[in-house]
Short mmCIF file of C-alpha atoms in Angstrom, two decimals:
data_model
loop_
_atom_site.label_atom_id
_atom_site.label_comp_id
_atom_site.label_asym_id
_atom_site.label_seq_id
_atom_site.Cartn_x
_atom_site.Cartn_y
_atom_site.Cartn_z
CA MET U 135 5.49 -12.38 70.69
CA GLY U 136 5.17 -15.77 68.99
CA PHE U 137 1.67 -14.83 67.82
CA ASN U 138 3.00 -11.66 66.13
CA VAL U 139 5.83 -13.57 64.46
CA SER U 140 3.40 -16.14 63.06
CA LEU U 141 0.99 -13.37 62.04
CA SER U 142 3.76 -11.65 60.08
CA GLY U 143 4.46 -14.96 58.37
CA ILE U 144 0.78 -15.36 57.48
CA ASN U 145 0.71 -11.83 56.06
CA ALA U 146 3.87 -12.48 54.07
CA ALA U 147 2.53 -15.75 52.66
CA ASN U 148 -0.74 -14.01 51.81
CA ALA U 149 1.16 -11.25 49.98
CA ASP U 150 3.14 -13.89 48.08
CA LEU U 151 -0.13 -15.57 47.08
CA ASN U 152 -1.56 -12.21 45.93
CA VAL U 153 1.48 -11.49 43.75
CA THR U 154 1.32 -15.00 42.28
CA ALA U 155 -2.43 -14.66 41.67
CA ASN U 156 -1.86 -11.36 39.86
CA ASN U 157 0.83 -12.98 37.69
CA ILE U 158 -1.45 -15.90 36.81
CA ALA U 159 -4.34 -13.53 36.05
CA ASN U 160 -2.13 -11.71 33.52
CA VAL U 161 -0.70 -14.78 31.82
CA ASN U 162 -2.27 -13.62 28.52
CA THR U 163 -1.85 -9.86 28.98
CA THR U 164 0.19 -8.32 26.13
CA GLY U 165 3.48 -6.86 27.31
CA PHE U 166 2.88 -7.83 30.95
CA LYS U 167 5.96 -8.23 33.17
CA GLN U 168 5.62 -10.68 36.01
CA SER U 169 6.35 -9.53 39.56
CA ARG U 170 8.17 -11.12 42.45
CA ALA U 171 7.44 -10.65 46.14
CA GLU U 172 10.59 -9.84 48.12
CA PHE U 173 10.79 -10.17 51.90
CA ALA U 174 13.09 -9.18 54.76
CA ASP U 175 13.37 -10.44 58.32
CA LEU U 176 12.52 -8.30 61.38
CA PHE U 177 14.47 -7.78 64.59
CA SER U 178 13.55 -5.76 67.64
CA ALA U 179 16.53 -3.63 68.57
CA THR U 180 17.28 -1.60 71.68
CA SER U 181 19.44 1.47 71.97
CA TYR U 182 22.35 -0.86 72.65
CA GLY U 183 21.81 -2.88 69.50
CA LEU U 184 21.12 -6.62 69.27
CA SER U 185 22.38 -9.29 71.60
CA LYS U 186 23.88 -12.39 70.14
CA ASN U 187 20.99 -14.55 71.32
CA ALA U 188 18.20 -12.24 70.07
CA VAL U 189 15.31 -13.97 68.31
CA GLY U 190 13.83 -12.42 65.18
CA SER U 191 10.47 -10.66 65.19
CA GLY U 192 9.10 -12.10 61.97
CA VAL U 193 9.06 -11.06 58.34
CA ARG U 194 7.77 -8.18 56.24
CA LEU U 195 7.13 -7.52 52.56
CA THR U 196 9.81 -5.10 51.35
CA ASN U 197 9.12 -4.91 47.62
CA VAL U 198 7.03 -6.22 44.77
CA ALA U 199 9.67 -6.17 42.04
CA GLN U 200 8.65 -6.25 38.38
CA GLN U 201 10.87 -8.48 36.27
CA PHE U 202 11.59 -6.68 32.99
CA SER U 203 12.76 -9.69 31.02
CA GLN U 204 12.11 -10.16 27.31
CA GLY U 205 8.83 -11.84 26.42
CA ASN U 206 8.24 -13.96 23.35
CA ASN U 207 7.27 -12.00 20.23
CA GLU U 208 4.22 -13.62 18.69
CA GLN U 209 3.19 -12.99 15.08
CA THR U 210 -0.21 -11.38 14.55
CA GLY U 211 -0.05 -10.08 10.98
CA ARG U 212 -1.56 -6.69 11.91
CA SER U 213 0.59 -3.85 10.59
CA LEU U 214 -0.02 -1.65 13.66
CA ASP U 215 0.93 -4.40 16.12
CA MET U 216 4.50 -3.82 17.27
CA ALA U 217 6.87 -5.64 19.60
CA ILE U 218 10.22 -4.51 20.97
CA SER U 219 13.10 -6.94 20.69
CA GLY U 220 15.51 -5.70 23.34
CA GLU U 221 15.54 -2.77 25.73
CA GLY U 222 13.13 0.13 25.75
CA PHE U 223 9.50 1.16 26.09
CA PHE U 224 7.06 2.66 23.62
CA THR U 225 6.73 6.36 24.37
CA MET U 226 3.17 7.70 24.57
CA THR U 227 1.17 10.65 25.84
CA MET U 228 -2.11 10.42 27.71
CA ASN U 229 -4.02 13.50 28.83
CA GLY U 230 -0.85 15.54 28.37
CA ALA U 231 1.33 13.24 30.52
CA ARG U 232 4.16 11.05 29.24
CA VAL U 233 3.60 7.31 29.78
CA TYR U 234 5.50 4.20 28.70
CA SER U 235 4.52 0.68 27.71
CA ARG U 236 5.82 -2.60 26.30
CA ALA U 237 2.40 -3.45 24.85
CA GLY U 238 2.29 -2.57 21.15
CA ASN U 239 -1.34 -3.43 20.37
CA PHE U 240 -2.03 -0.13 18.63
CA GLN U 241 -5.02 1.03 16.63
CA THR U 242 -6.29 4.30 15.15
CA ASP U 243 -8.91 6.71 16.45
CA GLN U 244 -11.44 8.68 14.41
CA ALA U 245 -8.81 11.31 13.56
CA GLY U 246 -6.22 8.78 12.40
CA TYR U 247 -3.98 9.04 15.47
CA VAL U 248 -2.29 5.80 16.51
CA ILE U 249 -3.35 4.95 20.05
CA ASN U 250 -3.36 2.07 22.51
CA PRO U 251 -6.71 0.63 23.70
CA GLN U 252 -6.86 3.24 26.49
CA GLY U 253 -6.37 6.17 24.12
CA ALA U 254 -2.68 6.99 24.79
CA ARG U 255 -1.07 8.34 21.60
CA LEU U 256 2.11 6.78 20.23
CA GLN U 257 5.01 9.23 19.95
CA VAL U 258 7.37 9.35 16.96
CA PHE U 259 10.23 11.50 15.74
CA ALA U 260 8.81 13.74 13.03
CA PRO U 261 10.27 13.47 9.50
CA ASN U 262 12.11 16.44 8.07
CA ALA U 263 10.87 18.36 5.05
CA ASP U 264 12.28 16.02 2.40
CA GLY U 265 11.43 12.84 4.31
CA THR U 266 14.99 11.52 4.26
CA ASN U 267 15.68 11.87 7.98
CA PHE U 268 13.97 12.50 11.30
CA ASP U 269 14.11 15.29 13.85
CA ALA U 270 15.52 13.59 16.95
CA GLY U 271 14.66 16.62 19.04
CA ARG U 272 10.95 16.77 18.21
CA LEU U 273 8.39 14.20 19.30
CA THR U 274 4.92 14.24 17.82
CA ASP U 275 1.79 12.11 17.78
CA LEU U 276 1.79 9.50 15.01
CA GLN U 277 -1.12 10.19 12.68
CA LEU U 278 -1.90 8.08 9.64
CA LEU U 279 -2.70 10.07 6.53
CA THR U 280 -6.21 9.54 5.22
CA THR U 281 -5.78 11.69 2.12
CA ASP U 282 -4.59 10.49 -1.29
CA SER U 283 -0.94 10.66 -2.19
CA PRO U 284 -0.52 13.60 -4.60
CA PRO U 285 0.89 12.91 -8.07
CA LYS U 286 4.48 13.58 -9.03
CA GLN U 287 5.35 14.99 -12.43
CA THR U 288 7.81 13.02 -14.50
CA THR U 289 11.09 14.84 -15.06
CA GLY U 290 13.31 12.06 -16.33
CA VAL U 291 13.00 8.91 -18.43
CA ASN U 292 15.79 6.33 -18.33
CA ILE U 293 16.06 3.70 -21.01
CA SER U 294 18.81 1.28 -21.91
CA PHE U 295 18.80 -0.71 -25.13
CA THR U 296 20.94 -2.63 -27.56
CA LEU U 297 20.76 -1.71 -31.24
CA PRO U 298 21.74 -4.29 -33.88
CA ALA U 299 25.18 -3.64 -35.36
CA ASN U 300 24.14 -5.01 -38.77
CA ALA U 301 21.13 -2.70 -39.15
CA LYS U 302 20.46 -0.96 -42.49
CA PRO U 303 18.79 2.43 -43.05
CA PRO U 304 14.98 2.17 -43.37
CA THR U 305 13.49 1.71 -46.84
CA VAL U 306 11.40 4.87 -46.40
CA ALA U 307 13.71 7.88 -46.10
CA ALA U 308 11.22 10.39 -44.64
CA PHE U 309 10.57 9.57 -40.97
CA ASP U 310 6.93 9.06 -40.05
CA PRO U 311 6.01 7.55 -36.66
CA THR U 312 2.92 6.01 -38.24
CA ASP U 313 5.00 4.19 -40.87
CA SER U 314 7.08 1.34 -39.45
CA ASN U 315 9.14 1.28 -42.66
CA SER U 316 10.58 4.72 -41.83
CA TYR U 317 12.36 3.61 -38.64
CA ASN U 318 14.17 0.53 -37.40
CA HIS U 319 12.94 0.13 -33.80
CA SER U 320 11.00 1.92 -31.04
CA THR U 321 10.55 1.75 -27.28
CA GLY U 322 6.87 0.94 -27.78
CA GLY U 323 5.64 3.71 -25.46
CA ILE U 324 6.53 4.63 -21.86
CA THR U 325 3.91 6.08 -19.51
CA VAL U 326 4.83 9.46 -18.03
CA TYR U 327 2.79 11.82 -15.83
CA ASP U 328 2.06 15.53 -15.86
CA SER U 329 1.69 17.74 -12.76
CA LEU U 330 -1.96 16.66 -12.33
CA GLY U 331 -1.09 12.98 -12.44
CA VAL U 332 -2.57 12.42 -15.90
CA SER U 333 -0.68 9.84 -17.92
CA HIS U 334 0.93 10.45 -21.30
CA THR U 335 2.89 8.21 -23.62
CA GLN U 336 6.52 8.94 -24.45
CA THR U 337 8.00 7.03 -27.37
CA SER U 338 11.51 6.98 -28.83
CA TYR U 339 12.08 5.86 -32.44
CA PHE U 340 15.51 4.70 -33.60
CA VAL U 341 16.59 5.28 -37.19
CA LYS U 342 19.83 3.90 -38.67
CA THR U 343 21.63 6.54 -40.74
CA ALA U 344 24.24 6.20 -43.45
CA GLY U 345 27.21 6.93 -41.18
CA THR U 346 29.23 4.15 -39.56
CA ASN U 347 27.71 3.18 -36.21
CA ALA U 348 25.46 6.24 -36.51
CA TRP U 349 21.78 6.51 -35.55
CA GLN U 350 19.09 9.09 -34.91
CA VAL U 351 16.47 9.04 -32.16
CA HIS U 352 13.12 10.78 -32.64
CA ASN U 353 11.23 11.50 -29.41
CA PHE U 354 7.47 11.97 -29.16
CA VAL U 355 4.91 12.52 -26.39
CA ASP U 356 1.31 11.61 -27.24
CA GLY U 357 2.28 11.56 -30.90
CA GLN U 358 3.77 15.07 -30.80
CA PRO U 359 7.50 15.65 -31.44
CA VAL U 360 9.44 17.02 -28.46
CA GLY U 361 12.59 18.31 -30.08
CA ALA U 362 14.57 17.71 -33.26
CA PRO U 363 16.03 14.28 -34.06
CA THR U 364 19.13 13.62 -31.96
CA ALA U 365 22.25 11.89 -33.27
CA MET U 366 23.60 8.78 -31.54
CA GLU U 367 26.99 7.26 -32.26
CA PHE U 368 28.76 4.16 -30.99
CA ASN U 369 32.44 3.23 -31.10
CA GLU U 370 33.89 0.07 -32.60
CA SER U 371 33.34 -1.72 -29.30
CA GLY U 372 29.63 -0.88 -29.32
CA ALA U 373 29.74 1.69 -26.49
CA LEU U 374 27.73 4.90 -26.74
CA THR U 375 29.88 7.97 -27.52
CA VAL U 376 27.29 10.55 -28.67
CA PRO U 377 25.64 12.20 -26.86
CA ALA U 378 28.68 12.35 -24.59
CA ASN U 379 26.75 12.51 -21.32
CA GLY U 380 24.09 10.09 -22.53
CA LYS U 381 21.26 12.61 -21.93
CA ILE U 382 18.80 14.21 -24.34
CA ALA U 383 16.70 17.19 -23.25
CA PHE U 384 13.22 17.42 -24.75
CA THR U 385 11.44 20.62 -25.61
CA ALA U 386 8.49 21.37 -23.31
CA PHE U 387 5.27 19.50 -24.01
CA SER U 388 2.04 21.32 -23.15
CA PRO U 389 -0.67 18.90 -21.99
CA THR U 390 -4.31 19.63 -22.75
CA THR U 391 -5.30 18.62 -19.19
CA GLY U 392 -4.58 22.03 -17.66
CA ALA U 393 -1.33 20.80 -16.15
CA GLY U 394 1.92 22.69 -16.45
CA ASP U 395 4.43 22.08 -19.21
CA LEU U 396 6.03 18.64 -19.18
CA SER U 397 9.80 19.03 -19.55
CA LEU U 398 11.56 15.69 -19.82
CA THR U 399 15.15 14.50 -20.04
CA LEU U 400 15.89 11.16 -21.71
CA ASP U 401 18.86 9.30 -20.24
CA ILE U 402 20.24 6.58 -22.55
CA THR U 403 23.46 5.99 -20.60
CA GLY U 404 24.66 2.41 -20.92
CA SER U 405 22.98 1.76 -24.25
CA THR U 406 25.01 -0.26 -26.75
CA GLN U 407 25.22 -1.43 -30.35
CA TYR U 408 25.85 -5.18 -30.48
CA GLY U 409 24.90 -8.25 -32.44
CA GLU U 410 21.97 -8.62 -34.79
CA LYS U 411 18.87 -8.06 -32.65
CA PHE U 412 17.26 -5.09 -30.94
CA ALA U 413 16.71 -5.38 -27.18
CA LEU U 414 15.05 -2.89 -24.86
CA ARG U 415 16.76 -3.82 -21.59
CA ASN U 416 15.27 -1.35 -19.13
CA THR U 417 12.77 1.52 -18.90
CA GLN U 418 12.22 3.79 -15.91
CA GLN U 419 10.59 7.12 -15.19
CA ASP U 420 10.36 9.07 -11.94
CA GLY U 421 6.73 10.24 -11.88
CA TYR U 422 3.49 8.73 -10.66
CA ALA U 423 -0.24 9.37 -10.54
CA ALA U 424 -2.28 10.09 -7.42
CA GLY U 425 -2.55 7.06 -5.14
CA LYS U 426 -4.77 5.52 -2.48
CA LEU U 427 -3.38 4.37 0.86
CA ASN U 428 -2.82 0.62 0.63
CA GLU U 429 -1.04 -0.26 3.86
CA VAL U 430 1.13 0.94 6.69
CA THR U 431 4.44 -0.79 7.35
CA VAL U 432 7.05 -0.44 10.08
CA SER U 433 10.76 -1.20 9.67
CA GLU U 434 13.09 -2.65 12.33
CA GLU U 435 14.38 0.89 12.85
CA GLY U 436 10.82 1.92 13.74
CA VAL U 437 10.19 3.98 10.60
CA VAL U 438 6.46 4.04 9.84
CA TYR U 439 5.74 4.14 6.10
CA ALA U 440 2.47 4.82 4.32
CA ARG U 441 2.45 2.79 1.12
CA TYR U 442 0.21 4.00 -1.70
CA SER U 443 -1.22 2.35 -4.78
CA ASN U 444 1.00 4.51 -7.00
CA GLY U 445 4.16 3.06 -5.46
CA ASP U 446 4.87 6.09 -3.28
CA ASP U 447 6.30 5.28 0.15
CA ARG U 448 5.95 8.18 2.54
CA PRO U 449 7.64 8.13 5.98
CA LEU U 450 5.24 9.31 8.67
CA GLY U 451 7.68 9.20 11.58
CA GLN U 452 10.10 7.02 13.51
CA VAL U 453 8.87 5.28 16.65
CA ALA U 454 10.51 6.74 19.76
CA LEU U 455 11.72 4.24 22.38
CA THR U 456 12.67 5.19 25.93
CA THR U 457 14.86 3.41 28.44
CA PHE U 458 15.73 4.01 32.11
CA ASN U 459 18.70 3.30 34.33
CA ASN U 460 16.39 1.49 36.76
CA ALA U 461 13.30 0.14 35.04
CA GLN U 462 12.16 -1.48 38.32
CA GLY U 463 11.81 2.03 39.72
CA LEU U 464 8.96 2.79 37.29
CA GLU U 465 5.50 3.20 38.77
CA ALA U 466 2.88 0.90 37.30
CA LYS U 467 -0.35 2.73 36.43
CA GLY U 468 -2.33 -0.23 35.13
CA ASN U 469 -3.46 -0.78 31.55
CA ASN U 470 0.11 -1.88 30.68
CA LEU U 471 1.40 1.64 31.38
CA TRP U 472 4.25 2.94 33.51
CA VAL U 473 5.36 6.44 34.48
CA GLU U 474 8.79 7.62 35.51
CA THR U 475 9.71 8.23 39.14
CA PHE U 476 12.73 9.55 40.98
CA ASN U 477 13.91 5.96 41.48
CA SER U 478 13.68 5.07 37.78
CA GLY U 479 16.11 7.80 36.78
CA THR U 480 15.92 10.23 33.90
CA PRO U 481 14.35 8.78 30.72
CA ARG U 482 16.56 8.46 27.65
CA THR U 483 14.63 8.57 24.40
CA GLY U 484 16.05 7.57 21.02
CA ALA U 485 15.50 5.73 17.77
CA PRO U 486 15.10 1.92 17.72
CA ASP U 487 18.25 -0.11 17.06
CA SER U 488 20.45 2.72 18.32
CA SER U 489 22.58 2.87 21.45
CA ASN U 490 21.19 0.17 23.79
CA LEU U 491 17.63 0.37 22.47
CA GLY U 492 15.99 -2.65 20.88
CA LYS U 493 14.49 -3.16 17.44
CA VAL U 494 10.83 -2.85 16.51
CA GLN U 495 9.21 -5.99 15.11
CA ALA U 496 6.07 -5.11 13.16
CA GLY U 497 3.12 -7.46 12.92
CA SER U 498 3.97 -8.96 16.33
CA LEU U 499 3.10 -8.53 19.99
CA GLU U 500 5.24 -9.26 23.02
CA ALA U 501 3.62 -11.93 25.13
CA SER U 502 3.40 -11.88 28.91
CA THR U 503 6.56 -13.03 30.67
CA VAL U 504 4.54 -15.13 33.12
CA ASP U 505 5.61 -18.79 33.21
CA LEU U 506 2.42 -20.52 34.32
CA THR U 507 4.21 -23.66 35.56
CA GLU U 508 6.57 -21.59 37.68
CA GLN U 509 3.67 -19.61 39.14
CA LEU U 510 1.76 -22.77 40.06
CA VAL U 511 4.83 -24.01 41.93
CA ASN U 512 5.10 -20.62 43.68
CA MET U 513 1.43 -20.90 44.62
CA ILE U 514 1.97 -24.29 46.23
CA THR U 515 5.01 -22.98 48.11
CA ALA U 516 3.15 -19.89 49.37
CA GLN U 517 0.20 -22.04 50.36
CA ARG U 518 2.46 -24.32 52.41
CA ASN U 519 4.03 -21.29 54.04
CA PHE U 520 0.57 -19.97 54.90
CA GLN U 521 -0.44 -23.32 56.39
CA ALA U 522 2.78 -23.65 58.38
CA ASN U 523 2.41 -20.18 59.90
CA SER U 524 -1.25 -20.89 60.68
CA GLN U 525 -0.15 -24.07 62.41
CA MET U 526 2.33 -22.03 64.45
CA VAL U 527 -0.55 -19.84 65.65
CA SER U 528 -2.45 -22.97 66.66
CA THR U 529 0.62 -24.34 68.45
CA GLN U 530 1.17 -21.04 70.27
CA ASP U 531 -2.49 -21.10 71.31
CA GLN U 532 -2.12 -24.61 72.74
CA ILE U 533 0.98 -23.61 74.69
CA THR U 534 -0.76 -20.53 76.05
CA GLN U 535 -3.79 -22.58 77.02
CA THR U 536 -1.57 -25.10 78.79
CA ILE U 537 0.09 -22.36 80.81
CA ILE U 538 -3.27 -20.83 81.79
CA ASN U 539 -4.50 -24.21 82.96
CA LEU U 540 -1.54 -24.68 85.35
CA ARG U 541 -2.60 -24.93 89.03
#
């Protein structure tokens, strides 16, 4: 029996060495979780149970438990590298099956799908029609757009300015945009876009009239008037009173590019009449031309944005994270992938930074949780255990040989 006990100890020490060797081999594996060999003692029992002076029958390996602790997030600078800070796994599909991983070293395939090095596709919550939210009930493969961002027609122009309170009417009474003596000030030209993304220039000219605190604004697009002159009035404190809502609707401008009519609204809310100098404080418009894809960014909430050269940010999806009641019950499939089992419990999938799920850190990768110093100490301990059990076999052999040699 002593031989079997020592043999079980040798097997246990060998298993411990194998687990330690696997940990050391994966010290640089992205998202790797180190394992721990767990053992239990053995007793031979009869139908009457164990006697109080029973001697154990050795040891056995009961479990190789993965330790799902947080690894260090190391900066890489790659936009498609992602790390999870906290609980959860990246949710992916591979050959139609759902798989999970902590390794976020993603790349794109020839069709633009975001995949891991083994080809598993990253799953995201699809954006709704207007891109302001995400469908938490619908997972889809994340695919980066390779097409240009379409243009957006300008519908509104916002400007805010300060007109000089001591201004006098122009010396030339008849307004002419080509004659600077027929107006006091202008916006200098604001770029707006038609439905085809072609740029046009919108200009507002300000003319002081004879009335107290009274002005006119003449609006042009590409040198063509878009509506009659509009009156502007300010109160004694310099605040705008006319137009009452601060908005001026232009007549439709018909571009020669083949685009549809350009109908603009000028918002001058917040404009004032102060002091002695003209100041154009702010200009904004809500259109843009077609754009090329510049980069892909990921927020802490896992929202993947395509950023275009025209300033358009388009959400492509929100990374789906999954957690389990018992992560140690997951079955390792290699290649940094796990699949659910009965022991892991039902997966719970949600958005990053919600419930007990962690945040997504873009441009980073989670390092292996293997502590090399700790593993080297474990290796020495397992080696000593192996040697001690081997010595027990040798001792048992000597005792047996002594008994055989009795006369």
